[in-house]
Short mmCIF file of C-alpha atoms and ligand atoms in Angstrom, two decimals:
data_model
loop_
_atom_site.label_atom_id
_atom_site.label_comp_id
_atom_site.label_asym_id
_atom_site.label_seq_id
_atom_site.Cartn_x
_atom_site.Cartn_y
_atom_site.Cartn_z
CA UNK O 1 -139.33 37.40 -37.12
CA UNK O 2 -138.07 39.36 -34.38
CA UNK O 3 -136.02 42.29 -34.82
CA UNK O 4 -133.80 41.51 -31.86
CA UNK O 5 -133.19 38.28 -29.66
CA UNK O 6 -131.77 39.32 -26.59
CA UNK O 7 -129.68 36.76 -24.77
CA UNK O 8 -129.65 37.18 -21.16
CA UNK O 9 -132.26 39.36 -19.03
CA UNK O 10 -129.65 40.92 -16.69
CA UNK O 11 -129.45 44.68 -16.72
CA UNK O 12 -127.69 45.06 -20.04
CA UNK O 13 -130.25 42.83 -21.65
CA UNK O 14 -133.12 44.41 -19.84
CA UNK O 15 -132.31 47.97 -20.80
CA UNK O 16 -131.67 46.72 -24.41
CA UNK O 17 -135.13 45.05 -24.31
CA UNK O 18 -136.88 48.15 -22.84
CA UNK O 19 -135.33 50.66 -25.22
CA UNK O 20 -136.16 48.62 -28.39
CA UNK O 21 -139.56 47.63 -27.21
CA UNK O 22 -140.23 51.22 -26.59
CA UNK O 23 -139.08 52.19 -30.19
CA UNK O 24 -141.59 49.64 -31.41
CA UNK O 25 -139.23 46.71 -32.20
CA UNK O 26 -140.28 43.34 -31.94
CA UNK O 27 -138.28 42.01 -29.27
CA UNK O 28 -137.62 38.47 -27.69
CA UNK O 29 -135.57 37.96 -24.41
CA UNK O 30 -134.44 34.52 -23.39
CA UNK O 31 -132.55 33.54 -20.31
CA UNK O 32 -130.98 30.10 -19.40
CA UNK O 33 -132.06 30.76 -15.69
CA UNK O 34 -135.62 30.08 -14.33
CA UNK O 35 -135.71 33.92 -13.48
CA UNK O 36 -135.11 37.08 -14.95
CA UNK O 37 -132.80 39.84 -13.83
CA UNK O 38 -129.22 38.00 -14.06
CA UNK O 39 -127.11 38.81 -11.06
CA UNK O 40 -129.14 41.59 -9.67
CA UNK O 41 -132.08 38.88 -8.98
CA UNK O 42 -133.50 39.21 -5.44
CA UNK O 43 -135.65 36.73 -3.92
CA UNK O 44 -138.45 37.29 -1.32
CA UNK O 45 -137.56 35.30 1.73
CA UNK O 46 -139.96 36.07 4.80
CA UNK O 47 -140.45 39.46 3.58
CA UNK O 48 -136.78 40.05 2.86
CA UNK O 49 -135.37 40.79 -0.48
CA UNK O 50 -132.47 38.32 -0.60
CA UNK O 51 -129.63 39.26 -3.12
CA UNK O 52 -129.37 35.85 -4.55
CA UNK O 53 -126.15 36.49 -6.66
CA UNK O 54 -124.46 38.86 -4.28
CA UNK O 55 -124.87 41.99 -2.82
CA UNK O 56 -125.77 44.91 -5.42
CA UNK O 57 -126.07 48.58 -4.12
CA UNK O 58 -127.01 50.87 -6.73
CA UNK O 59 -124.68 53.94 -6.89
CA UNK O 60 -123.92 56.48 -9.71
CA UNK O 61 -122.77 59.94 -10.75
CA UNK O 62 -124.54 59.68 -13.92
CA UNK O 63 -127.68 61.64 -13.80
CA UNK O 64 -128.86 60.16 -17.24
CA UNK O 65 -128.74 56.69 -15.78
CA UNK O 66 -130.32 57.73 -12.34
CA UNK O 67 -133.18 59.46 -14.29
CA UNK O 68 -133.64 56.47 -16.54
CA UNK O 69 -134.20 54.09 -13.64
CA UNK O 70 -136.85 56.28 -12.15
CA UNK O 71 -139.54 55.06 -14.58
CA UNK O 72 -138.99 51.44 -13.11
CA UNK O 73 -138.46 51.70 -9.53
CA UNK O 74 -138.15 53.81 -6.33
CA UNK O 75 -135.03 54.03 -4.44
CA UNK O 76 -134.52 53.96 -0.92
CA UNK O 77 -132.04 55.94 1.10
CA UNK O 78 -129.65 52.97 1.88
CA UNK O 79 -125.97 54.17 1.89
CA UNK O 80 -123.46 51.48 1.92
CA UNK O 81 -121.16 51.65 4.94
CA UNK O 82 -119.52 47.97 5.38
CA UNK O 83 -117.61 47.21 8.53
CA UNK O 84 -114.29 45.27 8.48
CA UNK O 85 -113.66 42.65 10.82
CA UNK O 86 -110.13 41.83 11.41
CA UNK O 87 -109.52 38.93 14.12
CA UNK O 88 -112.27 40.57 16.02
CA UNK O 89 -111.16 44.17 15.72
CA UNK O 90 -113.75 46.30 13.66
CA UNK O 91 -112.88 48.98 11.36
CA UNK O 92 -115.13 51.43 9.28
CA UNK O 93 -115.04 51.26 5.46
CA UNK O 94 -114.08 53.06 3.31
CA UNK O 95 -110.86 54.06 4.71
CA UNK O 96 -111.66 57.20 6.36
CA UNK O 97 -110.85 59.24 9.81
CA UNK O 98 -112.74 56.64 11.87
CA UNK O 99 -110.52 53.83 10.14
CA UNK O 100 -107.26 55.87 11.00
CA UNK O 101 -108.29 56.75 14.40
CA UNK O 102 -109.09 52.91 15.26
CA UNK O 103 -105.68 51.87 13.61
CA UNK O 104 -103.42 54.38 14.95
CA UNK O 105 -105.18 56.37 17.46
CA UNK O 106 -104.68 59.52 15.57
CA UNK O 107 -107.24 62.28 15.82
CA UNK O 108 -106.81 65.03 13.33
CA UNK O 109 -106.75 64.70 9.39
CA UNK O 110 -103.32 66.13 9.72
CA UNK O 111 -101.99 63.29 12.05
CA UNK O 112 -103.71 60.67 9.73
CA UNK O 113 -101.85 62.35 6.58
CA UNK O 114 -98.46 62.32 8.51
CA UNK O 115 -98.91 58.67 9.46
CA UNK O 116 -99.72 57.49 5.82
CA UNK O 117 -97.21 59.66 4.34
CA UNK O 118 -94.40 57.93 6.61
CA UNK O 119 -95.83 54.65 5.76
CA UNK O 120 -95.92 55.24 1.86
CA UNK O 121 -92.17 56.29 1.69
CA UNK O 122 -91.66 52.54 0.85
CA UNK O 123 -93.09 52.84 -2.60
CA UNK O 124 -91.08 54.89 -4.94
CA UNK O 125 -92.27 55.47 -8.40
CA UNK O 126 -95.58 54.82 -9.85
CA UNK O 127 -97.36 51.74 -8.12
CA UNK O 128 -97.09 48.82 -10.37
CA UNK O 129 -99.59 46.52 -9.04
CA UNK O 130 -102.43 46.50 -6.34
CA UNK O 131 -99.94 46.02 -3.15
CA UNK O 132 -97.94 49.12 -4.28
CA UNK O 133 -100.92 50.99 -5.02
CA UNK O 134 -102.70 50.09 -1.63
CA UNK O 135 -99.52 51.03 0.36
CA UNK O 136 -98.98 54.23 -1.28
CA UNK O 137 -102.65 55.16 -0.84
CA UNK O 138 -103.06 54.05 2.94
CA UNK O 139 -99.82 52.84 4.14
CA UNK O 140 -98.65 49.39 5.20
CA UNK O 141 -100.72 48.66 8.48
CA UNK O 142 -104.20 49.18 6.62
CA UNK O 143 -102.76 47.16 3.77
CA UNK O 144 -101.95 44.34 6.22
CA UNK O 145 -105.07 44.33 8.18
CA UNK O 146 -107.73 45.46 5.85
CA UNK O 147 -106.82 44.72 2.29
CA UNK O 148 -104.20 42.00 1.83
CA UNK O 149 -106.25 39.07 3.32
CA UNK O 150 -109.53 40.14 1.84
CA UNK O 151 -108.11 40.56 -1.59
CA UNK O 152 -106.04 37.51 -1.83
CA UNK O 153 -109.22 35.52 -0.69
CA UNK O 154 -111.51 37.24 -3.34
CA UNK O 155 -109.16 37.02 -6.19
CA UNK O 156 -107.19 34.06 -5.32
CA UNK O 157 -103.98 35.84 -6.34
CA UNK O 158 -101.06 37.56 -4.56
CA UNK O 159 -101.65 41.32 -4.29
CA UNK O 160 -98.43 41.85 -6.14
CA UNK O 161 -100.11 39.99 -9.22
CA UNK O 162 -103.29 42.27 -9.41
CA UNK O 163 -103.92 45.22 -11.20
CA UNK O 164 -103.63 48.52 -9.19
CA UNK O 165 -107.16 50.01 -10.56
CA UNK O 166 -109.03 47.33 -8.28
CA UNK O 167 -107.95 49.08 -5.17
CA UNK O 168 -108.84 52.64 -6.67
CA UNK O 169 -112.38 51.60 -6.77
CA UNK O 170 -112.34 52.44 -2.86
CA UNK O 171 -112.24 55.91 -1.62
CA UNK O 172 -109.74 57.12 0.76
CA UNK O 173 -111.03 60.11 2.89
CA UNK O 174 -109.65 62.42 5.51
CA UNK O 175 -113.30 63.11 6.64
CA UNK O 176 -115.53 60.94 9.06
CA UNK O 177 -117.72 60.05 6.25
CA UNK O 178 -118.29 56.01 6.07
CA UNK O 179 -120.23 56.27 2.66
CA UNK O 180 -118.33 53.30 0.86
CA UNK O 181 -119.08 55.19 -2.76
CA UNK O 182 -118.22 58.57 -4.20
CA UNK O 183 -121.52 58.81 -5.74
CA UNK O 184 -124.21 61.61 -6.20
CA UNK O 185 -126.99 59.06 -6.16
CA UNK O 186 -127.34 55.71 -4.17
CA UNK O 187 -129.99 53.24 -3.05
CA UNK O 188 -131.69 49.98 -3.27
CA UNK O 189 -134.84 49.43 -5.33
CA UNK O 190 -137.85 49.41 -2.95
CA UNK O 191 -139.54 45.98 -3.52
CA UNK O 192 -136.33 44.27 -4.70
CA UNK O 193 -134.16 44.33 -8.15
CA UNK O 194 -136.31 41.58 -9.60
CA UNK O 195 -139.57 43.89 -9.52
CA UNK O 196 -137.41 46.71 -11.30
CA UNK O 197 -136.39 44.57 -13.91
CA UNK O 198 -139.78 43.00 -14.38
CA UNK O 199 -140.88 46.74 -15.02
CA UNK O 200 -138.47 47.25 -17.32
CA UNK O 201 -139.38 44.29 -19.22
CA UNK O 202 -143.12 44.80 -19.20
CA UNK O 203 -144.71 43.92 -22.52
CA UNK O 204 -141.77 42.24 -23.76
CA UNK O 205 -141.88 38.63 -24.60
CA UNK O 206 -139.55 36.53 -22.10
CA UNK O 207 -138.61 32.92 -22.16
CA UNK O 208 -136.79 31.26 -19.35
CA UNK O 209 -134.79 28.26 -19.13
CA UNK O 210 -133.77 28.60 -22.61
CA UNK O 211 -130.04 28.05 -23.32
CA UNK O 212 -128.82 29.95 -26.49
CA UNK O 213 -125.61 28.34 -27.16
CA UNK O 214 -127.23 25.05 -26.69
CA UNK O 215 -129.04 25.63 -29.88
CA UNK O 216 -127.51 28.65 -31.47
CA UNK O 217 -128.67 27.90 -34.87
CA UNK O 218 -132.40 27.69 -34.03
CA UNK O 219 -132.37 30.86 -32.20
CA UNK O 220 -130.52 32.91 -34.88
CA UNK O 221 -133.00 31.87 -37.30
CA UNK O 222 -135.65 33.86 -35.07
CA UNK O 223 -134.23 37.29 -35.14
CA UNK O 224 -132.48 40.04 -37.43
CA UNK O 225 -130.15 40.83 -34.66
CA UNK O 226 -128.84 39.17 -31.74
CA UNK O 227 -127.83 40.85 -28.47
CA UNK O 228 -125.67 38.54 -26.39
CA UNK O 229 -124.72 39.48 -22.96
CA UNK O 230 -123.29 35.77 -21.86
CA UNK O 231 -119.53 35.31 -21.44
CA UNK O 232 -117.68 36.30 -24.78
CA UNK O 233 -115.43 33.31 -24.63
CA UNK O 234 -118.28 30.91 -24.37
CA UNK O 235 -119.80 32.40 -27.52
CA UNK O 236 -116.61 31.13 -29.56
CA UNK O 237 -116.47 27.83 -27.67
CA UNK O 238 -113.21 28.84 -25.89
CA UNK O 239 -111.62 28.33 -29.15
CA UNK O 240 -108.75 30.85 -28.16
CA UNK O 241 -108.69 29.57 -24.54
CA UNK O 242 -110.48 30.36 -21.45
CA UNK O 243 -110.78 33.72 -20.04
CA UNK O 244 -110.43 33.69 -16.21
CA UNK O 245 -113.28 34.88 -13.99
CA UNK O 246 -113.63 34.43 -10.32
CA UNK O 247 -116.90 32.81 -8.91
CA UNK O 248 -118.83 33.11 -5.63
CA UNK O 249 -120.57 30.61 -3.69
CA UNK O 250 -123.04 31.73 -1.13
CA UNK O 251 -123.92 29.84 1.94
CA UNK O 252 -127.48 31.26 2.91
CA UNK O 253 -129.25 30.82 6.18
CA UNK O 254 -132.50 31.87 7.57
CA UNK O 255 -132.02 32.86 11.25
CA UNK O 256 -134.66 33.11 14.05
CA UNK O 257 -133.22 36.44 15.35
CA UNK O 258 -133.95 39.85 14.42
CA UNK O 259 -130.25 41.19 14.32
CA UNK O 260 -127.22 39.04 13.42
CA UNK O 261 -124.68 41.60 12.77
CA UNK O 262 -126.11 45.07 12.80
CA UNK O 263 -125.07 45.84 9.27
CA UNK O 264 -125.75 44.95 5.73
CA UNK O 265 -122.07 43.95 4.99
CA UNK O 266 -119.29 42.78 7.10
CA UNK O 267 -115.96 42.17 5.41
CA UNK O 268 -113.53 39.45 6.95
CA UNK O 269 -110.38 40.91 6.23
CA UNK O 270 -107.98 38.46 7.62
CA UNK O 271 -106.66 35.52 5.53
CA UNK O 272 -107.81 32.62 7.80
CA UNK O 273 -111.57 33.16 7.73
CA UNK O 274 -112.77 31.11 4.66
CA UNK O 275 -115.47 33.74 3.59
CA UNK O 276 -114.74 37.04 2.30
CA UNK O 277 -117.94 38.64 3.75
CA UNK O 278 -121.23 38.22 5.24
CA UNK O 279 -124.28 39.96 3.89
CA UNK O 280 -127.40 40.29 6.23
CA UNK O 281 -129.91 41.41 3.47
CA UNK O 282 -132.65 42.98 5.85
CA UNK O 283 -130.47 45.89 6.36
CA UNK O 284 -130.46 46.92 2.78
CA UNK O 285 -134.23 47.99 3.69
CA UNK O 286 -133.78 49.12 7.27
CA UNK O 287 -134.94 45.73 8.54
CA UNK O 288 -138.56 46.61 7.58
CA UNK O 289 -140.95 44.57 5.31
CA UNK O 290 -142.74 46.52 2.67
CA UNK O 291 -145.60 47.64 4.84
CA UNK O 292 -142.86 49.07 7.25
CA UNK O 293 -143.02 46.34 10.08
CA UNK O 294 -140.05 45.14 11.74
CA UNK O 295 -139.00 41.88 10.70
CA UNK O 296 -138.54 39.23 13.28
CA UNK O 297 -136.05 36.83 11.28
CA UNK O 298 -132.98 37.59 9.40
CA UNK O 299 -131.35 36.22 6.44
CA UNK O 300 -127.44 36.08 5.93
CA UNK O 301 -125.13 34.92 3.39
CA UNK O 302 -121.59 34.02 3.85
CA UNK O 303 -119.61 34.66 0.48
CA UNK O 304 -116.83 32.43 -0.62
CA UNK O 305 -114.62 33.20 -3.55
CA UNK O 306 -113.18 30.65 -6.00
CA UNK O 307 -111.69 30.49 -9.27
CA UNK O 308 -114.15 29.77 -11.90
CA UNK O 309 -114.35 26.54 -13.81
CA UNK O 310 -116.50 25.41 -16.68
CA UNK O 311 -120.09 24.85 -15.18
CA UNK O 312 -119.63 27.49 -12.50
CA UNK O 313 -121.31 31.11 -12.74
CA UNK O 314 -118.77 33.73 -13.46
CA UNK O 315 -118.76 36.85 -11.57
CA UNK O 316 -115.56 38.86 -12.05
CA UNK O 317 -113.42 39.13 -14.94
CA UNK O 318 -109.91 38.91 -14.04
CA UNK O 319 -108.50 41.91 -15.82
CA UNK O 320 -104.90 41.18 -15.64
CA UNK O 321 -102.31 41.24 -18.78
CA UNK O 322 -102.78 37.85 -19.78
CA UNK O 323 -106.71 38.05 -19.92
CA UNK O 324 -106.95 41.39 -21.23
CA UNK O 325 -104.79 40.17 -24.05
CA UNK O 326 -106.93 37.17 -24.61
CA UNK O 327 -110.20 39.24 -24.37
CA UNK O 328 -108.71 41.62 -27.32
CA UNK O 329 -108.27 38.46 -29.30
CA UNK O 330 -111.97 37.40 -28.58
CA UNK O 331 -113.05 41.20 -29.19
CA UNK O 332 -111.55 41.24 -32.65
CA UNK O 333 -113.74 37.99 -33.53
CA UNK O 334 -116.84 39.43 -32.00
CA UNK O 335 -116.27 42.59 -34.31
CA UNK O 336 -116.54 40.39 -37.49
CA UNK O 337 -119.98 38.88 -36.22
CA UNK O 338 -122.10 41.33 -38.09
CA UNK O 339 -125.36 40.71 -36.43
CA UNK O 340 -124.38 40.37 -33.05
CA UNK O 341 -123.83 42.93 -30.22
CA UNK O 342 -121.74 41.89 -27.29
CA UNK O 343 -122.78 43.49 -23.94
CA UNK O 344 -122.33 43.64 -20.14
CA UNK O 345 -119.97 42.47 -17.71
CA UNK O 346 -119.52 39.04 -19.37
CA UNK O 347 -120.09 40.16 -23.05
CA UNK O 348 -117.48 42.70 -22.64
CA UNK O 349 -115.15 41.13 -20.05
CA UNK O 350 -115.36 44.26 -17.85
CA UNK O 351 -115.56 45.06 -14.22
CA UNK O 352 -118.60 47.03 -14.74
CA UNK O 353 -120.98 48.36 -12.00
CA UNK O 354 -124.47 48.40 -12.47
CA UNK O 355 -124.64 52.14 -13.51
CA UNK O 356 -121.59 51.42 -16.29
CA UNK O 357 -123.71 48.56 -17.63
CA UNK O 358 -126.98 50.67 -18.03
CA UNK O 359 -125.03 53.53 -19.52
CA UNK O 360 -123.38 51.25 -22.13
CA UNK O 361 -126.49 49.78 -23.05
CA UNK O 362 -128.21 53.07 -23.22
CA UNK O 363 -125.10 54.54 -25.46
CA UNK O 364 -125.30 51.41 -27.74
CA UNK O 365 -129.01 51.98 -28.30
CA UNK O 366 -128.29 55.44 -29.55
CA UNK O 367 -125.89 53.79 -31.96
CA UNK O 368 -128.45 51.53 -33.43
CA UNK O 369 -130.59 54.81 -34.40
N1 UDP D 1 -110.98 45.61 -0.59
C1 UDP D 1 -110.20 45.28 0.43
N2 UDP D 1 -110.75 45.23 1.53
C2 UDP D 1 -112.24 45.32 1.87
C3 UDP D 1 -112.91 45.50 0.75
C4 UDP D 1 -112.42 45.62 -0.65
O1 UDP D 1 -108.96 45.13 0.41
O2 UDP D 1 -112.68 45.21 3.05
C5 UDP D 1 -110.63 45.54 -1.93
C6 UDP D 1 -110.46 44.27 -2.75
O3 UDP D 1 -109.07 44.39 -3.32
C7 UDP D 1 -111.46 44.16 -3.53
C8 UDP D 1 -111.45 45.62 -4.00
O4 UDP D 1 -111.15 46.45 -2.79
O5 UDP D 1 -111.26 43.57 -4.65
C9 UDP D 1 -112.77 46.25 -4.65
O6 UDP D 1 -113.91 46.09 -3.56
P1 UDP D 1 -115.42 46.18 -3.86
O7 UDP D 1 -116.14 46.33 -2.72
O8 UDP D 1 -115.61 47.42 -4.90
O9 UDP D 1 -115.77 44.87 -4.71
P2 UDP D 1 -117.23 44.30 -5.14
O10 UDP D 1 -118.21 44.83 -4.18
O11 UDP D 1 -117.22 44.60 -6.47
O12 UDP D 1 -116.92 42.65 -4.88
#
C-alpha cells in the first residue's frame, strides 16, 4: 500500500512526490505520457533542449520557491525579451521605451507618457475587459498592432470577451528594460527541465504510460491518498459540462543553419499570420551545447493556438465568467472527495505560472503535516 498515488509528473506532482518521499512516505507517481515532467518536458535534439510543450521560462519573486529548486538544478542567466513582429515591423517587448520610440518616435519617458495619456482618454471608468484594460495601459496604437491580433489568435475570442487580468501579466515600463518579467529571479535549468524533474523524482517509483482515469478503481486501491493533477472536469467525467481550454499545436523543424531569428521568441502580432509565435530553442541556452560549443543547427517551433476539444492536450484554462462558475461547481464536488487532492494548472483550473504551481504544492504539503 502506498501512502500517496500521484497522478501526473508535471511540476505539481513532482514537488509533491519529492516532498512526500523526503518525509519518508511511500509514493507512486503515474503519468499517461511516455515521459516525466508534464508540460515542462524538454527533449534533446542535436544538443538543443527543445521545449516540447511550449516555451517555459522560469521566473519568480518567491525566494522560497527559488531556493527550493536550487537542490535540483542550476539556472542559467537567460532573461526573456521577446520581439514582436507586426507585418515585418519589429518591436521590443514588454512595452517599454524602445517600443514607444519605435511606435511614435518619442524619446523621453515624459513624451511617451503624454502619448499614452492622450490615447487612453477613450476609456472612462474601470476597464471591463482585456481591450479596455490594454488601451488604458498603453493606448490604442499599441493595442491595435501588438495586442489585438495576437490575443485573438491565442484565445480565439474577441478582446472584449476576455478578462482584463490576462494583459496585466505584461509589464509596462517607462524605461529601456526589455526584461519581459518583473521577477527577482529568472533562468532556464541548465541541462533542461526534464533533468531537473528527474532529479526531483530521484528515489521515487514512477510508472509511465499509465492512464489513471481509464482504470481508476484499480489505482485508487493502491494508495491511501491520491494527488490528482489532471483536468478537474475529466476526473468527474465532464458530468457538469466541459470546462474550456485553449490547446496549442507545435510545428517543429530542425534547420541546417546556425541562426534563424536571432532570439528565443518572436511573437507574430498581426491577425493574418496563422501562428502566434516562433520559438528558437537554442537561444534559451545562448546557442551553445552543454560543453559550451556553438551549435551548428537550430530547432524552431511555430505555435498554433486552437480551441481544446476532447482528445487534445489542454494548455490554458479560459478563466472567463462562464468557466469560472463551472469550475466553482466542480470544485464543490472535488471538496467532497475525501482522499483526493486536486492540484496544478489543470487540477485547479488556474492560469498558474511554474513558480505559482510550485508554491501551491509546497503550501499544500505543509497542510498535510
Ligand atoms: N500578449 C499580447 N501580445 C504579445 C504577447 C502577449 O497581446 O506580443 C498578451 C496576450 O493577450 C497574451 C497575454 O498577453 O494572452 C499574456 O501573454 P504571456 O506571454 O504571459 O502568455 P504565455 O507566455 O503564458 O502564453
